[in-house]
CSV table of C-alpha atoms in Angstrom, one decimal:
chain,number,residue,atom,x,y,z
A,1,MET,CA,106.4,153.3,37.3
A,2,LEU,CA,103.3,150.8,37.9
A,3,ARG,CA,105.8,147.4,37.0
A,4,LYS,CA,107.7,148.9,40.1
A,5,LYS,CA,105.2,150.1,42.4
A,6,GLY,CA,103.5,146.6,41.3
A,7,GLY,CA,106.5,144.5,42.4
A,8,LYS,CA,106.5,146.4,45.2
A,9,PHE,CA,103.0,145.3,45.9
A,10,ALA,CA,103.7,142.1,45.2
A,11,VAL,CA,106.6,141.4,47.6
A,12,THR,CA,105.0,143.5,50.5
A,13,ALA,CA,102.1,140.6,50.1
A,14,LEU,CA,104.1,137.8,50.3
A,15,LEU,CA,105.8,139.1,53.3
A,16,LEU,CA,102.4,139.8,55.0
A,17,LEU,CA,101.1,135.9,53.1
A,18,GLY,CA,104.4,135.0,55.4
A,19,LEU,CA,104.5,136.3,58.2
A,20,ALA,CA,100.5,135.6,58.6
A,21,VAL,CA,101.0,131.5,58.1
A,22,ALA,CA,104.0,132.2,60.8
A,23,ALA,CA,101.6,133.0,63.3
A,24,ALA,CA,99.4,130.6,62.6
A,25,GLY,CA,101.8,128.2,63.0
A,26,ILE,CA,103.5,129.8,66.5
A,27,TRP,CA,98.7,129.7,67.5
A,28,LYS,CA,98.3,126.4,66.3
A,29,TYR,CA,101.9,124.9,67.9
A,30,SER,CA,100.9,127.3,71.8
A,31,THR,CA,97.2,126.2,71.7
A,32,LYS,CA,98.0,122.6,71.6
A,33,LYS,CA,96.7,120.4,74.5
A,34,PRO,CA,98.7,119.3,77.7
A,35,GLU,CA,99.6,115.9,76.8
A,36,TYR,CA,99.6,112.6,79.6
A,37,ILE,CA,101.6,109.2,78.9
A,38,PHE,CA,100.9,106.5,80.3
A,39,LEU,CA,103.3,103.7,80.4
A,40,MET,CA,102.7,100.3,81.7
A,41,GLY,CA,104.8,97.0,81.3
A,42,GLU,CA,104.2,93.9,80.0
A,43,VAL,CA,100.3,93.3,79.9
A,44,ARG,CA,98.4,90.4,78.0
A,45,SER,CA,96.5,93.0,76.0
A,46,PHE,CA,95.3,95.9,76.5
A,47,GLU,CA,91.4,95.1,76.2
A,48,ASP,CA,91.5,93.1,79.5
A,49,TYR,CA,93.0,96.9,81.0
A,50,PRO,CA,90.2,98.5,81.1
A,51,MET,CA,91.4,101.4,83.3
A,52,PHE,CA,93.4,102.1,80.4
A,53,LYS,CA,90.1,103.3,78.3
A,54,ASN,CA,88.7,105.0,81.6
A,55,PHE,CA,92.3,107.0,81.6
A,56,GLU,CA,91.3,108.3,77.7
A,57,ASN,CA,87.7,108.9,78.7
A,58,GLU,CA,88.6,111.4,81.5
A,59,ILE,CA,91.8,113.0,80.4
A,60,THR,CA,90.1,113.7,77.1
A,61,ASN,CA,87.2,115.2,79.6
A,62,LEU,CA,89.7,116.8,81.1
A,63,GLY,CA,90.5,119.2,77.6
A,64,CYS,CA,93.7,117.3,77.7
A,65,VAL,CA,95.4,114.5,75.7
A,66,PRO,CA,96.1,111.0,76.7
A,67,ARG,CA,99.1,109.2,75.3
A,68,VAL,CA,98.4,104.5,76.1
A,69,LEU,CA,101.8,103.1,75.7
A,70,GLU,CA,101.5,99.6,75.1
A,71,ILE,CA,104.9,97.9,76.1
A,72,GLU,CA,104.3,93.9,74.6
A,73,GLU,CA,105.1,91.2,76.4
A,74,SER,CA,109.6,91.0,76.1
A,75,GLU,CA,112.7,90.4,78.2
A,76,ASN,CA,113.8,93.5,77.5
A,77,SER,CA,110.5,95.5,78.4
A,78,SER,CA,112.6,97.7,79.8
A,79,ILE,CA,114.3,98.7,76.7
A,80,ARG,CA,111.2,98.7,75.1
A,81,GLN,CA,109.7,101.7,77.7
A,82,ILE,CA,112.5,103.1,77.1
A,83,GLN,CA,111.9,103.9,73.7
A,84,LYS,CA,108.1,104.2,74.0
A,85,LEU,CA,109.0,107.1,75.9
A,86,SER,CA,112.1,108.6,73.3
A,87,GLU,CA,108.9,107.8,70.4
A,88,THR,CA,106.3,109.7,72.3
A,89,VAL,CA,107.5,112.7,75.0
A,90,ASN,CA,107.3,115.7,73.3
A,91,ASP,CA,107.4,119.3,74.2
A,92,ASN,CA,103.2,119.6,75.3
A,93,THR,CA,104.6,116.8,77.1
A,94,VAL,CA,103.2,117.4,80.7
A,95,CYS,CA,102.9,114.5,82.5
A,96,ILE,CA,104.0,110.3,82.8
A,97,ILE,CA,102.9,107.7,85.0
A,98,VAL,CA,104.4,105.1,84.4
A,99,ASN,CA,104.0,101.0,86.1
A,100,ALA,CA,107.9,100.4,85.4
A,101,ALA,CA,109.4,97.0,84.3
A,102,SER,CA,112.4,97.6,86.0
A,103,ASN,CA,113.3,100.4,88.5
A,104,GLU,CA,116.6,101.4,87.8
A,105,ASN,CA,116.5,100.6,83.8
A,106,LEU,CA,114.4,103.5,83.2
A,107,ALA,CA,116.0,105.6,86.1
A,108,GLY,CA,118.0,108.0,83.9
A,109,ILE,CA,115.4,108.4,81.2
A,110,LEU,CA,112.7,109.5,84.3
A,111,GLN,CA,115.6,111.9,85.7
A,112,LYS,CA,116.0,112.8,82.6
A,113,TYR,CA,112.1,114.4,81.9
A,114,GLN,CA,111.9,115.5,85.8
A,115,GLU,CA,114.3,117.7,84.5
A,116,ARG,CA,112.4,119.0,82.0
A,117,GLY,CA,109.3,120.4,84.4
A,118,ILE,CA,107.7,117.1,83.4
A,119,LYS,CA,105.8,115.6,86.8
A,120,ILE,CA,106.5,111.8,86.9
A,121,LEU,CA,104.6,109.6,89.4
A,122,SER,CA,104.9,106.0,89.4
A,123,CYS,CA,101.9,103.6,89.4
A,124,ILE,CA,101.3,100.1,90.3
A,125,SER,CA,104.8,99.0,90.3
A,126,GLU,CA,106.8,101.5,92.3
A,127,VAL,CA,109.7,103.4,90.8
A,128,SER,CA,112.0,105.2,93.2
A,129,ALA,CA,111.0,108.7,95.0
A,130,LEU,CA,114.7,109.8,93.3
A,131,TYR,CA,113.0,109.2,89.8
A,132,ARG,CA,109.0,110.3,90.5
A,133,LEU,CA,106.6,113.0,92.6
A,134,LEU,CA,104.7,110.4,93.8
A,135,HIS,CA,103.7,106.6,93.9
A,136,VAL,CA,100.4,105.7,93.5
A,137,GLY,CA,98.7,102.3,94.2
A,138,THR,CA,95.6,100.1,95.0
A,139,VAL,CA,95.7,99.1,98.2
A,140,ASP,CA,98.2,99.5,100.6
A,141,PRO,CA,100.5,95.8,100.3
A,142,ARG,CA,101.8,96.4,104.2
A,143,THR,CA,97.9,96.1,105.1
A,144,ALA,CA,96.1,93.5,102.6
A,145,GLY,CA,100.1,91.2,103.1
A,146,PRO,CA,98.9,89.6,106.9
A,147,GLU,CA,95.4,89.8,105.6
A,148,MET,CA,95.9,87.3,102.6
A,149,MET,CA,98.0,85.1,105.8
A,150,THR,CA,94.8,84.8,108.1
A,151,GLU,CA,92.8,84.2,104.7
A,152,THR,CA,95.3,81.6,103.8
A,153,ALA,CA,94.9,79.5,107.7
A,154,ARG,CA,91.3,80.3,108.0
A,155,LEU,CA,90.8,77.9,104.5
A,156,CYS,CA,93.8,75.3,105.4
A,157,GLY,CA,91.3,74.9,108.7
A,158,GLU,CA,94.8,76.8,111.2
A,159,LYS,CA,96.8,73.6,109.7
A,160,GLY,CA,99.5,72.8,107.0
A,161,GLN,CA,101.9,73.5,104.7
A,162,PHE,CA,102.1,76.3,102.3
A,163,ALA,CA,104.0,78.0,99.6
A,164,ILE,CA,104.3,82.1,98.4
A,165,VAL,CA,104.7,82.8,94.9
A,166,SER,CA,106.0,85.9,93.5
A,167,GLY,CA,106.7,88.2,90.4
A,168,ALA,CA,109.4,90.3,89.2
A,169,PRO,CA,112.0,90.8,91.4
A,170,HIS,CA,112.1,94.7,90.7
A,171,SER,CA,108.1,95.4,92.3
A,172,VAL,CA,108.1,96.1,95.2
A,173,SER,CA,104.2,96.4,96.1
A,174,ALA,CA,105.2,92.5,95.9
A,175,THR,CA,108.3,92.2,98.0
A,176,THR,CA,106.3,94.4,100.2
A,177,LEU,CA,102.6,91.6,100.5
A,178,MET,CA,105.5,88.9,100.4
A,179,MET,CA,107.5,90.5,103.3
A,180,GLU,CA,103.8,90.9,104.9
A,181,VAL,CA,103.3,87.7,104.6
A,182,ARG,CA,106.2,86.3,106.4
A,183,TYR,CA,105.8,88.8,109.0
A,184,ARG,CA,102.9,87.6,109.6
A,185,TYR,CA,103.7,84.3,109.7
A,186,GLU,CA,106.8,84.6,111.6
A,187,GLN,CA,105.4,86.2,114.2
A,188,ARG,CA,103.7,82.9,114.9
A,189,ARG,CA,100.0,84.2,114.5
A,190,HIS,CA,98.8,80.1,112.8
A,191,PRO,CA,101.2,78.2,114.8
A,192,GLY,CA,99.5,75.6,112.6
A,193,MET,CA,100.6,77.1,109.8
A,194,ILE,CA,104.1,75.9,107.5
A,195,LEU,CA,106.3,77.9,104.8
A,196,SER,CA,107.5,75.2,102.8
A,197,ASP,CA,108.8,77.4,99.7
A,198,ILE,CA,109.2,80.8,98.5
A,199,LEU,CA,109.1,80.8,94.5
A,200,PHE,CA,110.2,84.1,93.5
A,201,GLY,CA,111.2,86.0,90.1
A,202,TYR,CA,108.9,84.2,87.5
A,203,GLU,CA,107.6,86.7,84.8
A,204,ASN,CA,106.5,84.8,82.2
A,205,VAL,CA,103.8,82.4,83.4
A,206,GLU,CA,104.4,78.9,81.4
A,207,THR,CA,107.5,79.4,82.9
A,208,ALA,CA,106.2,80.1,86.2
A,209,SER,CA,104.3,77.1,85.9
A,210,GLU,CA,106.3,74.7,85.3
A,211,LYS,CA,108.7,75.8,89.0
A,212,ILE,CA,105.3,75.8,90.2
A,213,LYS,CA,104.1,72.5,88.7
A,214,GLN,CA,108.0,70.7,89.9
A,215,PHE,CA,107.3,72.2,93.2
A,216,LEU,CA,103.9,70.4,93.8
A,217,GLU,CA,105.8,67.6,93.0
A,218,GLU,CA,108.3,67.6,94.9
A,219,THR,CA,106.4,69.0,98.0
A,220,PRO,CA,103.4,66.4,97.4
A,221,ASP,CA,101.6,68.0,101.4
A,222,THR,CA,101.3,71.6,100.3
A,223,SER,CA,97.7,72.4,100.9
A,224,ALA,CA,97.6,76.2,99.7
A,225,LEU,CA,99.7,78.7,97.5
A,226,ILE,CA,100.1,82.3,98.1
A,227,CYS,CA,100.0,83.7,94.5
A,228,LEU,CA,101.3,87.6,94.9
A,229,SER,CA,99.9,88.4,91.2
A,230,GLU,CA,98.1,87.9,88.8
A,231,ARG,CA,100.5,86.0,86.3
A,232,MET,CA,101.9,84.1,89.4
A,233,THR,CA,97.4,83.0,90.2
A,234,GLU,CA,97.6,81.9,86.4
A,235,ALA,CA,100.3,80.1,86.6
A,236,ALA,CA,99.1,78.1,89.7
A,237,CYS,CA,95.6,77.8,88.5
A,238,MET,CA,97.4,76.0,85.6
A,239,ALA,CA,100.1,74.0,87.8
A,240,VAL,CA,97.3,72.7,90.0
A,241,GLN,CA,95.7,71.8,87.3
A,242,ALA,CA,98.2,70.1,84.9
A,243,LEU,CA,98.3,68.2,88.0
A,244,GLU,CA,94.7,67.1,88.5
A,245,ALA,CA,95.8,68.1,92.6
A,246,GLU,CA,91.9,70.4,92.7
A,247,ASP,CA,91.2,68.8,95.2
A,248,HIS,CA,93.5,69.3,98.3
A,249,VAL,CA,95.4,72.2,97.6
A,250,THR,CA,94.0,76.4,97.6
A,251,ILE,CA,95.2,79.1,95.8
A,252,ILE,CA,95.0,82.8,97.7
A,253,GLY,CA,95.9,84.8,95.1
A,254,MET,CA,95.5,88.9,93.1
A,255,GLY,CA,93.8,88.5,90.2
A,256,ASP,CA,90.4,89.9,88.4
A,257,PRO,CA,88.1,87.3,88.4
A,258,ASP,CA,86.4,88.2,84.5
A,259,TYR,CA,90.1,88.1,83.5
A,260,LEU,CA,91.0,84.3,84.6
A,261,GLU,CA,86.9,82.7,84.0
A,262,ASP,CA,88.8,79.8,82.1
A,263,TYR,CA,90.4,78.6,85.7
A,264,VAL,CA,86.7,80.9,87.4
A,265,LYS,CA,85.1,77.9,85.9
A,266,ASP,CA,86.6,74.8,86.9
A,267,GLU,CA,84.0,73.9,89.6
A,268,LYS,CA,86.9,71.7,91.3
A,269,LEU,CA,89.2,74.4,91.4
A,270,LYS,CA,89.2,76.2,94.6
A,271,MET,CA,90.5,79.8,94.6
A,272,GLU,CA,90.7,83.1,96.3
A,273,LEU,CA,91.0,86.0,94.2
A,274,PHE,CA,91.8,89.6,95.7
A,275,TYR,CA,91.5,92.4,93.0
A,276,CYS,CA,90.3,96.0,92.8
A,277,ASN,CA,87.9,98.2,90.6
A,278,MET,CA,90.6,98.7,87.3
A,279,ALA,CA,88.6,100.3,85.5
A,280,ASP,CA,87.7,103.1,88.4
A,281,PHE,CA,91.2,103.2,89.0
A,282,GLY,CA,91.8,104.8,85.5
A,283,THR,CA,90.3,107.6,86.2
A,284,MET,CA,91.2,108.3,89.9
A,285,VAL,CA,95.2,108.1,87.9
A,286,ALA,CA,93.4,110.8,85.5
A,287,GLN,CA,91.9,113.2,88.4
A,288,LEU,CA,94.5,112.6,90.0
A,289,SER,CA,97.6,113.4,87.8
A,290,GLN,CA,95.8,116.0,86.2
A,291,LYS,CA,95.3,118.0,89.7
A,292,VAL,CA,99.3,117.9,90.0
A,293,VAL,CA,100.5,118.9,86.5
A,294,SER,CA,97.9,122.1,87.8
A,295,GLY,CA,99.5,122.6,91.7
A,296,GLU,CA,96.6,121.4,93.5
A,297,VAL,CA,98.0,118.2,94.4
A,298,LYS,CA,102.0,119.2,95.6
A,299,GLY,CA,102.0,115.4,96.7
A,300,THR,CA,103.9,115.9,99.9
A,301,PRO,CA,103.1,113.4,103.1
A,302,GLY,CA,99.8,114.9,104.7
A,303,GLU,CA,98.2,116.3,102.1
A,304,ILE,CA,94.3,115.0,100.9
A,305,VAL,CA,93.7,114.8,97.5
A,306,LYS,CA,90.1,115.0,96.9
A,307,LEU,CA,88.7,112.8,93.6
A,308,ASP,CA,85.1,113.0,92.0
A,309,GLN,CA,85.1,108.8,94.3
A,310,GLY,CA,85.8,110.4,97.7
A,311,ASN,CA,89.3,112.7,100.0
A,312,TYR,CA,92.5,110.0,100.1
A,313,LEU,CA,95.5,110.4,102.4
A,314,ILE,CA,99.0,110.9,100.7
A,315,LYS,CA,101.8,108.9,103.1
A,316,GLU,CA,105.0,108.6,103.5
A,317,ASP,CA,106.9,106.2,101.9
A,318,GLU,CA,107.8,103.2,104.1
A,319,ILE,CA,111.7,102.6,104.1
A,320,LEU,CA,112.2,99.6,103.0
A,321,THR,CA,116.3,99.1,103.0
A,322,GLU,CA,119.1,101.3,103.4
A,323,ASP,CA,119.2,102.3,99.5
A,324,ASP,CA,115.6,103.7,100.3
A,325,ILE,CA,114.9,107.5,100.5
A,326,PRO,CA,111.5,109.4,101.6
A,327,GLY,CA,109.7,109.7,99.5
A,328,SER,CA,105.1,110.0,98.5
A,329,GLU,CA,102.7,108.0,98.0
A,330,VAL,CA,98.9,107.4,98.2
A,331,TYR,CA,96.6,104.5,97.7
A,332,LEU,CA,93.1,104.7,95.9
A,333,TYR,CA,91.1,101.5,97.7
A,334,GLN,CA,91.3,100.8,101.4
A,335,GLU,CA,91.1,96.8,100.5
A,336,TYR,CA,90.6,94.0,98.2
A,337,LYS,CA,87.5,92.4,97.1
A,338,ARG,CA,87.5,89.1,96.9
A,339,TYR,CA,85.9,86.1,95.2
A,340,GLN,CA,85.5,82.7,95.8
A,341,THR,CA,85.2,79.9,93.4
A,342,SER,CA,81.7,77.3,93.8
A,343,SER,CA,84.0,74.2,95.3
A,344,LEU,CA,85.4,76.8,98.2
A,345,THR,CA,81.4,78.6,98.9
A,346,ASP,CA,79.3,75.5,98.6
């Protein structure tokens, strides 16, 4: 009898132990922290992007878990983005901030995650409003484009030939910049300026550099290159240096002077850079995404977003093509900072 009774006690103890383990597992699972994924397109090195470190720090300070996904340089970067998301998204994922390598290729997977209740924000490189709640940018390209055209004309003495060097064809921001530069040019605001060509669609720096070199050789009267991404600014610097054309070709481009330090040090290279504080941008993106997830920010046009750095207005997207649908966007800087090399300031 005693053995039987002891056996019952043993079974009961095992059952209680099992229930305790299961309860602990459920408690542990239920108390996991919300995860925020920042998915970037191709990057040279994450060490060159202080916004990621600040994003990670701010998300951690907010009591959540950051997941910054690195995509190596690749011709199939959008495929790698899809793979990275598939490997990383889990039941604790509450927000995905995506710099899309391809709006079209990512559409399916982003729609799937939206339907699961995950908040989708596009960042810098825009995603269609069908597949995200809000687009977050640095400076509005609709105001930056005319500014770059005006500065180009000023540096050229309001006369001479110039070319526009754009990057990836899927970048809504770069395309809008290019359209605005062209629009100001076509308004004949600077009648002495002549647009020679638009070099468009190059993502690889070396390939773009060779194309720019070829263009400059065929069009030796070119006096300026307007470069609409940091990669294309780097490619233009490489081409101008290779042709030893520093004395008569001015580069007006997007880019951080810290990353382009080797070119900035070239005392002969005439270059003006337009850039933002991307470290602070990473912090702001983290704060904004947390407010979207909490429901404090709905992402509707006319809404004011309050961040530590200030207040920001959410606007309605500009409709660029007949396939566009209305959406929301917010830009976190009023204008770009500028940096001129010594050959322009002397």
